[in-house]
Short mmCIF file of C-alpha atoms in Angstrom, two decimals:
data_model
loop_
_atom_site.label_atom_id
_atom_site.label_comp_id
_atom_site.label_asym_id
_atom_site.label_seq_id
_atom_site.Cartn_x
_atom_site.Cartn_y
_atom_site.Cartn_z
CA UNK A 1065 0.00 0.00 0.00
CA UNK A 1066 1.17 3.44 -1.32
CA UNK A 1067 -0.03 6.85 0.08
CA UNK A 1068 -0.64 9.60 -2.44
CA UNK A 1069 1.05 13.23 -2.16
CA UNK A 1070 -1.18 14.94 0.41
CA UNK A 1071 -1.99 11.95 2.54
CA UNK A 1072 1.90 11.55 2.79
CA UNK A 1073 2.21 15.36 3.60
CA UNK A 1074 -0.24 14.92 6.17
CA UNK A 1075 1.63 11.92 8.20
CA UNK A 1076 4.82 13.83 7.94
CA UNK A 1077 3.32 16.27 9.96
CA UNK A 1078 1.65 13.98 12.55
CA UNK A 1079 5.83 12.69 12.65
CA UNK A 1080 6.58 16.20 13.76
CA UNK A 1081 4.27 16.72 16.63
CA UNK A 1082 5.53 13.22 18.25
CA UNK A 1083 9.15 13.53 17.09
CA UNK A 1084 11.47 14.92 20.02
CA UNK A 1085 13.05 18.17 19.14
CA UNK A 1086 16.61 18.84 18.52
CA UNK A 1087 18.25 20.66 21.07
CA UNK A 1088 19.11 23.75 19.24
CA UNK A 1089 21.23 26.06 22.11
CA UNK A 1090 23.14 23.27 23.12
CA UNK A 1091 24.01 21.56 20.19
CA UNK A 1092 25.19 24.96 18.68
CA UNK A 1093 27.55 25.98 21.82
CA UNK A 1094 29.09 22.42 22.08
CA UNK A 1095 29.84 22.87 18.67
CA UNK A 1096 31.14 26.38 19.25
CA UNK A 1097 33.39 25.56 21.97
CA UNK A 1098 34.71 22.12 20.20
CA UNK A 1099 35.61 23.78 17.08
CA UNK A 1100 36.98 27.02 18.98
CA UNK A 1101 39.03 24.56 21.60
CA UNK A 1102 40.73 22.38 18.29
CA UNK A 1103 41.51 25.41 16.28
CA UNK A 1104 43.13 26.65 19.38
CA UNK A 1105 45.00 23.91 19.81
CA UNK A 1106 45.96 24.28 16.01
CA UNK A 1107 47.05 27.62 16.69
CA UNK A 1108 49.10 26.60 20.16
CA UNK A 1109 51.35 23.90 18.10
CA UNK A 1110 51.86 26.57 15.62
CA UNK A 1111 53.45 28.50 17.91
CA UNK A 1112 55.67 25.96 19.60
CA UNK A 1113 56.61 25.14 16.38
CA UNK A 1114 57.65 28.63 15.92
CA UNK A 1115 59.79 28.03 19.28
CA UNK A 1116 61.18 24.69 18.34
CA UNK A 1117 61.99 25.43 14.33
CA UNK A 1118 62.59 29.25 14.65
CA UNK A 1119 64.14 28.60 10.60
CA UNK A 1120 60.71 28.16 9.68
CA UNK A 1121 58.93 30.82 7.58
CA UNK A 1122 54.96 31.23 8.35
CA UNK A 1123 54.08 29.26 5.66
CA UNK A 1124 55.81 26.41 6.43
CA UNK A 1125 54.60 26.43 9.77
CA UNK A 1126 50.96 26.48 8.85
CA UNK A 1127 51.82 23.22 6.67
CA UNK A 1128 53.54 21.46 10.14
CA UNK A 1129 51.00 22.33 11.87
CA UNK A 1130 47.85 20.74 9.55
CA UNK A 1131 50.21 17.90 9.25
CA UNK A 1132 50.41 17.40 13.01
CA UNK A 1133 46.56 17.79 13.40
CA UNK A 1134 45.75 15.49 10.79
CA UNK A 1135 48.31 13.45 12.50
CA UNK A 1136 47.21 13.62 16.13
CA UNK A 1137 43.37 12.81 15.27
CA UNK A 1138 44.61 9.76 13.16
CA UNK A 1139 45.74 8.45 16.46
CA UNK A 1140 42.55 9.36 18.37
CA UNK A 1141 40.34 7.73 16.06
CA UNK A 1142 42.87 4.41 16.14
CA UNK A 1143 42.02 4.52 19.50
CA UNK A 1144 38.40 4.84 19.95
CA UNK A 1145 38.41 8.73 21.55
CA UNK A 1146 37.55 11.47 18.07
CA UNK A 1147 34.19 9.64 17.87
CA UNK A 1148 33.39 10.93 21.54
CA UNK A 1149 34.28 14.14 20.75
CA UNK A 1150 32.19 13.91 17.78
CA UNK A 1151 29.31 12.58 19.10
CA UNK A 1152 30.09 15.86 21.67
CA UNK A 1153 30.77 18.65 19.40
CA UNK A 1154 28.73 18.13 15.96
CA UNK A 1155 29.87 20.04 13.33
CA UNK A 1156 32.61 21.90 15.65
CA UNK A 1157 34.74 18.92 15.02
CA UNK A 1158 34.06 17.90 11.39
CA UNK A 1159 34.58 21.41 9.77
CA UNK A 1160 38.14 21.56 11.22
CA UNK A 1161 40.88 19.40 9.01
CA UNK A 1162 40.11 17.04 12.31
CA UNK A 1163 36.95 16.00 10.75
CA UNK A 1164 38.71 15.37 7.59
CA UNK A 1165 40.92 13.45 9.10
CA UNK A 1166 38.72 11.26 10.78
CA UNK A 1167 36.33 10.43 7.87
CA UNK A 1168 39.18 8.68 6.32
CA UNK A 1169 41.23 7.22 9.18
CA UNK A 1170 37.47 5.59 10.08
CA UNK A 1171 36.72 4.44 6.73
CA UNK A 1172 40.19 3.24 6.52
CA UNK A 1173 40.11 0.96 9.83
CA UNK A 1174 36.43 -0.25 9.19
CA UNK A 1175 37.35 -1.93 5.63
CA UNK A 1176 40.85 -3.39 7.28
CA UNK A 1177 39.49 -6.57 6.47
CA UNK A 1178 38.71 -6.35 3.06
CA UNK A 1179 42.44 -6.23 2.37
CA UNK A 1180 44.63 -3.39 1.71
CA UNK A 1181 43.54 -2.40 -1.90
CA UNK A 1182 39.85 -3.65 -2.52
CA UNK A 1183 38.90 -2.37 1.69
CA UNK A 1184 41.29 0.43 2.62
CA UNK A 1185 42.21 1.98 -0.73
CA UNK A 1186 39.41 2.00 -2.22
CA UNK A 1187 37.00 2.83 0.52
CA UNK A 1188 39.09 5.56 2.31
CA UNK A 1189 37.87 8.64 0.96
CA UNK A 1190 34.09 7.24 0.65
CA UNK A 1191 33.11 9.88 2.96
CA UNK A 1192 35.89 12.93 2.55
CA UNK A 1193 35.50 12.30 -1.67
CA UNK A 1194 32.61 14.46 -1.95
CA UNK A 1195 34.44 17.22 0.34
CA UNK A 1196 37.82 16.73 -2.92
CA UNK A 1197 35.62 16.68 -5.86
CA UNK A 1198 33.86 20.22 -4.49
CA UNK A 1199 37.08 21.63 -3.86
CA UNK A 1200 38.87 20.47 -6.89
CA UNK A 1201 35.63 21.87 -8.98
CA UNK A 1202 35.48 25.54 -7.07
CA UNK A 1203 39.27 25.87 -7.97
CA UNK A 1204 38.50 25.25 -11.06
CA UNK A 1205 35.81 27.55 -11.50
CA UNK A 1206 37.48 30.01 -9.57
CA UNK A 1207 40.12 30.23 -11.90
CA UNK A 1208 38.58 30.44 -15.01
CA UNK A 1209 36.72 33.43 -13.57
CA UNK A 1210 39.82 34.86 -12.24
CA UNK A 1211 41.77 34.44 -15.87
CA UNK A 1212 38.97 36.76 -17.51
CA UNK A 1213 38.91 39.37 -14.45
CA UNK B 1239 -5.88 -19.52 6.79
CA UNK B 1240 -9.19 -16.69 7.16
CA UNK B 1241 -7.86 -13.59 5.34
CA UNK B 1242 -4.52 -12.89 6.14
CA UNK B 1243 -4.16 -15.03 9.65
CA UNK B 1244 -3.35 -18.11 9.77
CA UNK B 1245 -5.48 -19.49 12.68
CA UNK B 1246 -3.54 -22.93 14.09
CA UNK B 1247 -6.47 -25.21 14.84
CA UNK B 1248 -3.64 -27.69 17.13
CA UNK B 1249 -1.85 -24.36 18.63
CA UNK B 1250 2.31 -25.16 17.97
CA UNK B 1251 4.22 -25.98 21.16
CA UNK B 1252 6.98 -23.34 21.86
CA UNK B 1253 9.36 -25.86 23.74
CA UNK B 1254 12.78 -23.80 24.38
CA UNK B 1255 14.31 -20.46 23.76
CA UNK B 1256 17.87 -19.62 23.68
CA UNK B 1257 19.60 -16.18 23.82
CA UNK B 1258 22.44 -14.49 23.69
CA UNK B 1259 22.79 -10.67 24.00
CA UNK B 1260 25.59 -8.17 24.06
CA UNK B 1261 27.71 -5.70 26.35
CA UNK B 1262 25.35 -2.86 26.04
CA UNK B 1263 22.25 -4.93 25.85
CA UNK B 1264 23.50 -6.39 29.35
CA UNK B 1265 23.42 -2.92 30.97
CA UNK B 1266 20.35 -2.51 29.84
CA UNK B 1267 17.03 -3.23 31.95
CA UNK B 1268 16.11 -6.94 30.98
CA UNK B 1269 19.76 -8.42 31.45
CA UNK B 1270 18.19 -10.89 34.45
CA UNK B 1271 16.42 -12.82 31.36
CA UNK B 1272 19.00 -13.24 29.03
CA UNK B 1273 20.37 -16.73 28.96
CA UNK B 1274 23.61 -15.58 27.98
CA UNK B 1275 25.58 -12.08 27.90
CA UNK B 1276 29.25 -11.10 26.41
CA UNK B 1277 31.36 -8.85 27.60
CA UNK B 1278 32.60 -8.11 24.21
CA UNK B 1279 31.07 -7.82 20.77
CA UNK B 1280 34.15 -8.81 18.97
CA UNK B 1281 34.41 -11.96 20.45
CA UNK B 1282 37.52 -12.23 19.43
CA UNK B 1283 37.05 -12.29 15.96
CA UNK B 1284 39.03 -10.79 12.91
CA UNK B 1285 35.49 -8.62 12.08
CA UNK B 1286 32.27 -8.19 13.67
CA UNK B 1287 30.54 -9.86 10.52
CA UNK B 1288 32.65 -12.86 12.11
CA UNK B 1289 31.38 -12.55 15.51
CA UNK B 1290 27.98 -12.18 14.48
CA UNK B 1291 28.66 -15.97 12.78
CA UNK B 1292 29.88 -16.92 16.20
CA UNK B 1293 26.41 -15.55 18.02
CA UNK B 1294 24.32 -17.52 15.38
CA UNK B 1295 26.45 -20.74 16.10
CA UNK B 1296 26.33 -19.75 19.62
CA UNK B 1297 23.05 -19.31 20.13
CA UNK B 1298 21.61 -22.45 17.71
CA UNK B 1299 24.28 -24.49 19.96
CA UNK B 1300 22.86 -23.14 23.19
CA UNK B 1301 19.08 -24.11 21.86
CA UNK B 1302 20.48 -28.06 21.29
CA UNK B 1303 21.79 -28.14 24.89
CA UNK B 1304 19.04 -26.71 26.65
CA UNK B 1305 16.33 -28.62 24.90
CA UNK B 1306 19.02 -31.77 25.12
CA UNK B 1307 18.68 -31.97 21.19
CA UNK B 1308 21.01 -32.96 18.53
CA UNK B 1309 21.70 -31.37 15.00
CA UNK B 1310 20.39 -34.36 13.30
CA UNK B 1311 16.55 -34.10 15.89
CA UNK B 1312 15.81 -30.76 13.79
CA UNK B 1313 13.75 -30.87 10.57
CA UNK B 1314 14.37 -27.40 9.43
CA UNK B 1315 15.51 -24.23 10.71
CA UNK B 1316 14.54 -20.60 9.72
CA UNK B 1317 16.66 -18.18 10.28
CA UNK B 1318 18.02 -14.66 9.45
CA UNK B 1319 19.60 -11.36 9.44
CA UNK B 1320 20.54 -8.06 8.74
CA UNK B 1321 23.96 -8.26 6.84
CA UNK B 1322 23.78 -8.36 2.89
CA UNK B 1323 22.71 -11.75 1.40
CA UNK B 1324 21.97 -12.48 5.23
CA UNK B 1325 25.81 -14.28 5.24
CA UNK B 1326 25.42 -14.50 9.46
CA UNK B 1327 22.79 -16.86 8.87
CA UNK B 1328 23.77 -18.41 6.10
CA UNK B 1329 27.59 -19.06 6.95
CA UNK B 1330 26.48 -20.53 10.75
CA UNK B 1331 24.50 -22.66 8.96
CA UNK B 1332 27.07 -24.42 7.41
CA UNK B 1333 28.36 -25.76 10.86
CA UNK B 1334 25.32 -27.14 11.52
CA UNK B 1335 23.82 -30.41 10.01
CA UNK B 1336 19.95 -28.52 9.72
CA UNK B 1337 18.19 -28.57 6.46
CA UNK B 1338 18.09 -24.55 6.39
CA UNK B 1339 15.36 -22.12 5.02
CA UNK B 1340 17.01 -18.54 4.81
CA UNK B 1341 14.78 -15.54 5.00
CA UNK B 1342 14.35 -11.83 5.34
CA UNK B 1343 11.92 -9.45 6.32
CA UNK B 1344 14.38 -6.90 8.28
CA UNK B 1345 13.59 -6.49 11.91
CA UNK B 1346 10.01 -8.64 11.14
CA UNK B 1347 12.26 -11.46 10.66
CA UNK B 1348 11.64 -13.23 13.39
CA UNK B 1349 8.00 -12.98 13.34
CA UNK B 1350 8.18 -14.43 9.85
CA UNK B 1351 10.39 -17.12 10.94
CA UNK B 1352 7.72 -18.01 13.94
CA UNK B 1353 4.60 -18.21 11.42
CA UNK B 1354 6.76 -20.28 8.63
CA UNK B 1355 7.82 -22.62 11.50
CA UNK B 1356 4.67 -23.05 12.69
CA UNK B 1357 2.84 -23.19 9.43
CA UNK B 1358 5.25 -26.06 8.80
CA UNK B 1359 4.49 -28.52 11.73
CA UNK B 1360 0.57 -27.25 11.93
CA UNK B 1361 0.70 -28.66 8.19
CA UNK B 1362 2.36 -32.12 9.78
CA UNK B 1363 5.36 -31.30 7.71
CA UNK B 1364 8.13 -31.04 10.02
CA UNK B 1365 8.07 -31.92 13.93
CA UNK B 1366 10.42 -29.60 15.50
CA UNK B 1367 11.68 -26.29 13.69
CA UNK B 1368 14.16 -23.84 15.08
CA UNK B 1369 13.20 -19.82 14.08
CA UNK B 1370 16.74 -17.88 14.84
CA UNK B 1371 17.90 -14.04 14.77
CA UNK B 1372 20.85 -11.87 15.18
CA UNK B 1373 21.84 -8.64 14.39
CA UNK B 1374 25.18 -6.44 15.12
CA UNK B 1375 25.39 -3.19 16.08
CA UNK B 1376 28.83 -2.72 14.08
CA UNK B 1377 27.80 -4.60 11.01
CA UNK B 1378 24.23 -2.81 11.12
CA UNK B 1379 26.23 0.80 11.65
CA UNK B 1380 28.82 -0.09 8.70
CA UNK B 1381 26.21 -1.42 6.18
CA UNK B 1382 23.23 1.73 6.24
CA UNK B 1383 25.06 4.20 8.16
CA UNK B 1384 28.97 5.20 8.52
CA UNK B 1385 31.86 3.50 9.92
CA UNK B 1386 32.29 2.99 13.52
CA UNK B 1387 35.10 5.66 14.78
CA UNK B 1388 33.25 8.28 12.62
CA UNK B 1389 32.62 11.43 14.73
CA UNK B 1390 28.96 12.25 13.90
CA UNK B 1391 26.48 12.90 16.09
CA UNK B 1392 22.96 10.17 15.83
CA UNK B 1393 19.49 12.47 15.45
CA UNK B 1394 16.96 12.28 18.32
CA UNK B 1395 14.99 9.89 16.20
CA UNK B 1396 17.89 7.37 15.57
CA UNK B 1397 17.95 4.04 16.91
CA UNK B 1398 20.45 1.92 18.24
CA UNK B 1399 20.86 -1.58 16.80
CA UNK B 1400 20.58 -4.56 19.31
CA UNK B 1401 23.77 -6.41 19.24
CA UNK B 1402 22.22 -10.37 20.30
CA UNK B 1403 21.05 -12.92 19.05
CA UNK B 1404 17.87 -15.49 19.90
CA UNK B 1405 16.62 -18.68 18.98
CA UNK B 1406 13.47 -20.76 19.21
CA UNK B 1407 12.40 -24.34 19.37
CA UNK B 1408 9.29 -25.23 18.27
CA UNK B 1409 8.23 -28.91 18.77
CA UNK B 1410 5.23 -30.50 18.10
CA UNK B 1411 5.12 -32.98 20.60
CA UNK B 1412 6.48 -30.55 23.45
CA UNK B 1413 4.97 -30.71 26.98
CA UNK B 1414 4.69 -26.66 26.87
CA UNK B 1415 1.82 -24.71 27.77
CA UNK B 1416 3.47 -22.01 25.97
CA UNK B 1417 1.72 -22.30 22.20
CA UNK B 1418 1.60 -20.00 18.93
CA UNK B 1419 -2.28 -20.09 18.37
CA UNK B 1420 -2.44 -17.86 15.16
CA UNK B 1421 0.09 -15.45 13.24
CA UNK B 1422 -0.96 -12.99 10.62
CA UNK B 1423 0.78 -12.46 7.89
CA UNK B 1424 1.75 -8.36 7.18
CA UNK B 1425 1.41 -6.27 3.80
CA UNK B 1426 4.12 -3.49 2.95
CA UNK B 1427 2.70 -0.44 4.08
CA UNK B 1428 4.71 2.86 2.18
CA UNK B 1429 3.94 6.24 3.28
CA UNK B 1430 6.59 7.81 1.74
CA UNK B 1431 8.91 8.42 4.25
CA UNK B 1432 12.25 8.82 2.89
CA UNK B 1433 14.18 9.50 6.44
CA UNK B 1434 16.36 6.16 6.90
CA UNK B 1435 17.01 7.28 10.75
CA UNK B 1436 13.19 7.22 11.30
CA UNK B 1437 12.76 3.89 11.05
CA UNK B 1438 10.30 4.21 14.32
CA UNK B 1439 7.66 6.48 12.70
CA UNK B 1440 8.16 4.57 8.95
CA UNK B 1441 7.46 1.17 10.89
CA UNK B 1442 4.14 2.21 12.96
CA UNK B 1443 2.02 2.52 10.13
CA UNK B 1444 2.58 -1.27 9.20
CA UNK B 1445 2.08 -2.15 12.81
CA UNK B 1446 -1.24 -0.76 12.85
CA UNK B 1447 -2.47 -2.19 9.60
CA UNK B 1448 -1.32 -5.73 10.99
CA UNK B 1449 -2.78 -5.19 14.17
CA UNK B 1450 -6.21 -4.40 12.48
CA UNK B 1451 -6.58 -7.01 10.22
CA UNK B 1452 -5.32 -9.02 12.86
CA UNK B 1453 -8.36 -8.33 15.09
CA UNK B 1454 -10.91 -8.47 11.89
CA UNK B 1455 -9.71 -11.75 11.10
CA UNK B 1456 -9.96 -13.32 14.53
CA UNK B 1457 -12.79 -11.51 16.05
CA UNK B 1458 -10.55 -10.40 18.93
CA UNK B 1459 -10.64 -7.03 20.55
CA UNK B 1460 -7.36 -5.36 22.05
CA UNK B 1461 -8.11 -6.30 25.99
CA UNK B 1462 -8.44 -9.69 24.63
CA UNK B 1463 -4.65 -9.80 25.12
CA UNK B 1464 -2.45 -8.97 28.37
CA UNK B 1465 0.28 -7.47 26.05
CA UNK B 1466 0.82 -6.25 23.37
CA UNK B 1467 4.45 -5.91 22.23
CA UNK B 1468 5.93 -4.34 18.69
CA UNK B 1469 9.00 -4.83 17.79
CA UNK B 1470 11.55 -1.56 17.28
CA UNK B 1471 8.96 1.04 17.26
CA UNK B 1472 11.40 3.10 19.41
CA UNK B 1473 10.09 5.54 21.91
CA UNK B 1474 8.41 8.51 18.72
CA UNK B 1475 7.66 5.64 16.79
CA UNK B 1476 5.07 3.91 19.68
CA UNK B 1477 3.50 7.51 20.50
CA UNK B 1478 2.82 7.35 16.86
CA UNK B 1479 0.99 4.11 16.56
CA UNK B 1480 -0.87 4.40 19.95
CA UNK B 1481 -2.16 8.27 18.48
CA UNK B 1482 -2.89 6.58 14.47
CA UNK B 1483 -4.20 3.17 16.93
CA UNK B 1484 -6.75 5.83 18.71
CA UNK B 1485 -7.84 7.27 15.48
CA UNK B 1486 -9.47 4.35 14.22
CA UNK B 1487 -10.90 3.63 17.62
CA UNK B 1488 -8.30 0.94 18.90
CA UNK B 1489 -7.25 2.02 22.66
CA UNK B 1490 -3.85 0.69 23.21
CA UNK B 1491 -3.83 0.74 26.62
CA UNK B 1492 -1.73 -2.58 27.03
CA UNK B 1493 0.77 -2.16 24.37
CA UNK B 1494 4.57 -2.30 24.87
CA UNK B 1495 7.92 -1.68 22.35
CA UNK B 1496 10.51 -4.14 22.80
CA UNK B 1497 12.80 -1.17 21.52
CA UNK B 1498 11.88 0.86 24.77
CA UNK B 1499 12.36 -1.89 26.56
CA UNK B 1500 15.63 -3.38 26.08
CA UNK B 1501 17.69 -0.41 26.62
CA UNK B 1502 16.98 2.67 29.20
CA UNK B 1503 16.34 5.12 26.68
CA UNK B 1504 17.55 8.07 28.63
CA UNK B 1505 20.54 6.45 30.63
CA UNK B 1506 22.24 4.55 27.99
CA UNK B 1507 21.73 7.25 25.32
CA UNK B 1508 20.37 5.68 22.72
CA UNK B 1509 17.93 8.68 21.89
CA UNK B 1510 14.81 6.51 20.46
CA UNK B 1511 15.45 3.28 21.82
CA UNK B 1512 16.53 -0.22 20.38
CA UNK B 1513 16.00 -1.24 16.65
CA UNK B 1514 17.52 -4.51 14.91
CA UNK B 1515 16.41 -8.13 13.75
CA UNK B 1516 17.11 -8.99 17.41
CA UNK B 1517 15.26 -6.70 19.58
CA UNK B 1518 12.23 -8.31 19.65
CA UNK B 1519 13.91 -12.03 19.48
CA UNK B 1520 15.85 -11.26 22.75
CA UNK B 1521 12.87 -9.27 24.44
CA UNK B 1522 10.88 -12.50 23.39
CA UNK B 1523 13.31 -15.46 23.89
CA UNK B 1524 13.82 -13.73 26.60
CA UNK B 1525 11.54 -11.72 28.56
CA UNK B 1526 8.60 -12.81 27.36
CA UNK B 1527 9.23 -16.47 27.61
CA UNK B 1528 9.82 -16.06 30.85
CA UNK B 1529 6.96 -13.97 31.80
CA UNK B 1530 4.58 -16.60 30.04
CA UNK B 1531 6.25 -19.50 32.15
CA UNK B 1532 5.20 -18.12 35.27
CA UNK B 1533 2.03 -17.30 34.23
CA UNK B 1534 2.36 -13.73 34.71
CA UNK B 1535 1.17 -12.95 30.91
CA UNK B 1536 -1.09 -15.17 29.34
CA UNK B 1537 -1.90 -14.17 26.36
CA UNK B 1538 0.38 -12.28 24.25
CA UNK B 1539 0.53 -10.58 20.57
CA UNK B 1540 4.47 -10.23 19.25
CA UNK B 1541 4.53 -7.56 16.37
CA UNK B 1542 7.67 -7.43 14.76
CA UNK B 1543 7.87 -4.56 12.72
CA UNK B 1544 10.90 -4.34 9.58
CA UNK B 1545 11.73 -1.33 8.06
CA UNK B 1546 12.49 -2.87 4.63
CA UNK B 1547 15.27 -0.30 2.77
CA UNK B 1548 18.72 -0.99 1.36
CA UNK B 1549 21.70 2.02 1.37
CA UNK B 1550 21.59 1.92 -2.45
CA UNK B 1551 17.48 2.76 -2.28
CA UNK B 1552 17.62 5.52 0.35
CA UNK B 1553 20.37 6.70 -2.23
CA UNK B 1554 18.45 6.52 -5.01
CA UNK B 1555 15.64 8.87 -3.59
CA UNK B 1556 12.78 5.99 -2.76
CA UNK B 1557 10.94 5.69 -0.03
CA UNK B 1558 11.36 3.54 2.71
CA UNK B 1559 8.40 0.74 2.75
CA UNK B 1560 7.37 -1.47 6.48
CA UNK B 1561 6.12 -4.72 7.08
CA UNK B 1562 4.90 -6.13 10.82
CA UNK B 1563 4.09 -9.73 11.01
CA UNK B 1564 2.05 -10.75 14.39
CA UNK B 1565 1.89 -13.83 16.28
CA UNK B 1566 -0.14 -14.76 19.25
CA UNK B 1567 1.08 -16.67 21.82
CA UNK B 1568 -1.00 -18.03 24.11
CA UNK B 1569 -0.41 -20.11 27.55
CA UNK B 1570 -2.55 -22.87 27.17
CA UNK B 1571 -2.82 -25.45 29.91
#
């Protein structure tokens, strides 16, 4: 049995008045304060880099330190903890390069047994390929707009 | 068979239930009735598809020893799953010596596997039939959501997958007073919800249009039975059937959710409660069993309700369609 258009319009709404409510104020500030406390963190390793490697122009630095935060949340997904702080923070810990991270370390560990080239190569970026093929395609737009400007 | 029920005129024996349930599932409010509880979900296997082989095994195993059965004593078995081309039943089956019916109706599995079995030794085909479940909370995550370690958060109308697995024995010529007296057979019910993490409010509309034609075909009211439990309705998904139930005039003052039962809902934050092939074949195997054996419920209707969608169909933009089987079991002295 198939409902038509309006009778299925008309459930959907009887799904909203018994369907519990997101909690908008809180999700938003978790998210607020997990994204501000990893970009922080982002920002403190760039600066003990700047200690540590004092040879090191700015640019360079900013490359260490994504390297060493895509670096640090491979290990805490390995090890059970960035889904915590996902299921915590929302989107304040999958807009950062963290999330980015994590959506191919996970992938990565949860095909292990598939083998290394038919489950880990070719499932890692099942999640984070979307995120390439967007950014690949703006920067490609981008510049053929730019070349006429 | 009087419309869509099939009404058992020498009500089928249930003679022994096994189960099995897992880590999470033992925190959770019904642990007491579970024959059987891990402390891991791995169980020490390579993958979790690999443990959830082990649980069927585990489980059928446990079934033999408690009804003092061998292999070779069973005429057929039903069972299923939720992983693609239900491999956990299929592969467990291959380390037992069963003749083996495989089936699949999603979480209304088991019910279908209770109203086959019975069908088949009401019919004087078979004498004792085993109807088996599992389901995985990793394999369920990995196959229609995202991988494990992923750090997303789960909507307040997501449930969580029952990680267990149970197993019945019905026998013919079992002592029991504990018999399956009728089971009708559901219809997929589609109203067009496309939401694959609202599998509670897609489900309730198929659980009401069993539960209807259920009491048209037998001529039974709702207070004719002490309980009646769904399957993984979830906690939005019940308030939904008991408002659509009162609608149409049905009062569901006696009905439970095995989803809301398993787990505590608030405490174990699992936002809409349990969901999976299992949760109503541990609450049943289980719980129930035991509630019927001491005469504390007597007469019982078990909805299973199966939420029947694949990953490629929610990607291609369909709709998500439900089934509910029901069965009535009855304590019969």
């Amino acid at each position: 049995m198939i409902l038509n258009k309006e009778e299925q319009k008309v459930y959907k709404k009887e799904i909203k008045d018994v369907a519990p409510k997101t909690k908008h104020i809180s999700t938003l500030l978790r998210a607020f304060f997990t994204g501000g406390t990893i970009c922080c963190i982002g920002q403190g390793v760039n600066q003990v880099l700047g200690i540590l490697l004092p040879s090191l122009t700015e640019e360079d630095r900013g490359g260490y330190t994504t390297l060493l935060m895509i670096f640090f949340t491979g290990i805490l997904t390995a090890f059970g903890v960035y889904d915590h702080i996902g299921n915590f923070g929302g989107a304040g810990s999958i807009i950062p390069i963290t999330g980015f991270a994590n959506s191919i370390v996970s992938q990565a560990m949860e095909h292990k047994r598939e083998g290394i080239i038919f489950g880990i190569c070719s499932n890692m970026f099942a999640i984070a390929g979307p995120v390439i093929v967007m950014g690949i395609t703006a920067s490609v737009v981008v510049g053929i707009v730019y070349l006429f400007l | 068979m009087k419309n869509q029920t099939v009404l058992f005129r020498s009500p089928v024996p249930v003679a022994e239930t096994a189960t099995i349930a897992g880590p999470k599932e033992k925190e959770g409010p019904l642990h007491a009735y579970f024959h059987y509880t891990l402390e891991d979900d791995l169980l020490k296997q390579d993958s979790h598809e690999h443990a959830e082989i082990r649980l069927h095994v585990g489980v059928l195993k446990q079934l033999l020893n408690r009804a003092k059965l061998s292999p070779q004593e069973i005429d057929c078995a039903f069972a299923g799953d939720l992983l693609d081309e239900i491999i956990g039943s299929n592969f467990a089956m291959r380390e037992l010596d069963i003749p083996f019916f495989g089936i699949y109706n999603a979480c209304a599995t088991f019910g279908e596997s209770l109203i086959l079995g019975s069908c088949m030794i009401e019919g004087g085909f078979a004498e004792r039939v085993t109807c088996s479940v599992t389901s995985h909370f990793a394999t369920a995550e990995r196959q229609y959501r995202y991988p494990l370690e992923l750090g997303c958060q789960r909507t307040p109308l997501s449930q969580w997958t029952v990680t267990g697995a149970g197993a019945t024995l019905l026998d013919k010529n079992a002592t029991s007073k504990i018999k399956i007296t009728s089971g009708t057979i559901g219809k997929v019910v589609d109203y067009g919800i496309k939401d694959a993490n609202d599998m509670g409010c897609v489900m309730a509309p198929a659980a009401l249009s069993t539960l209807r034609t259920h009491l048209q075909d037998t001529g039974r009211t709702v207070d004719y039975y002490d309980k009646i439990f769904t399957g993984d309705l979830g906690y939005s998904g019940s308030l939904l059937l008991q408002k659509k139930a009162s609608e149409t005039g049905i009062i569901l003052h006696n009905h439970e959710d095995c989803g809301n039962l398993i787990y505590n809902r608030i405490a174990q934050n699992v936002e809409s409660g349990g969901s999976g092939a299992c949760c109503c074949g541990l609450v049943f195997n289980g719980y129930i069993y035991d509630q019927l054996q001491k005469g504390r419920l007597k007469k019982v209707l078990l909805m299973p309700t199966g939420a029947l969608l694949s990953k490629t169909s929610s990607l291609q933009g369909e709709s998500i369609p439900a089934i509910c089987h029901a069965v009535s079991v009855e304590v019969i002295e």
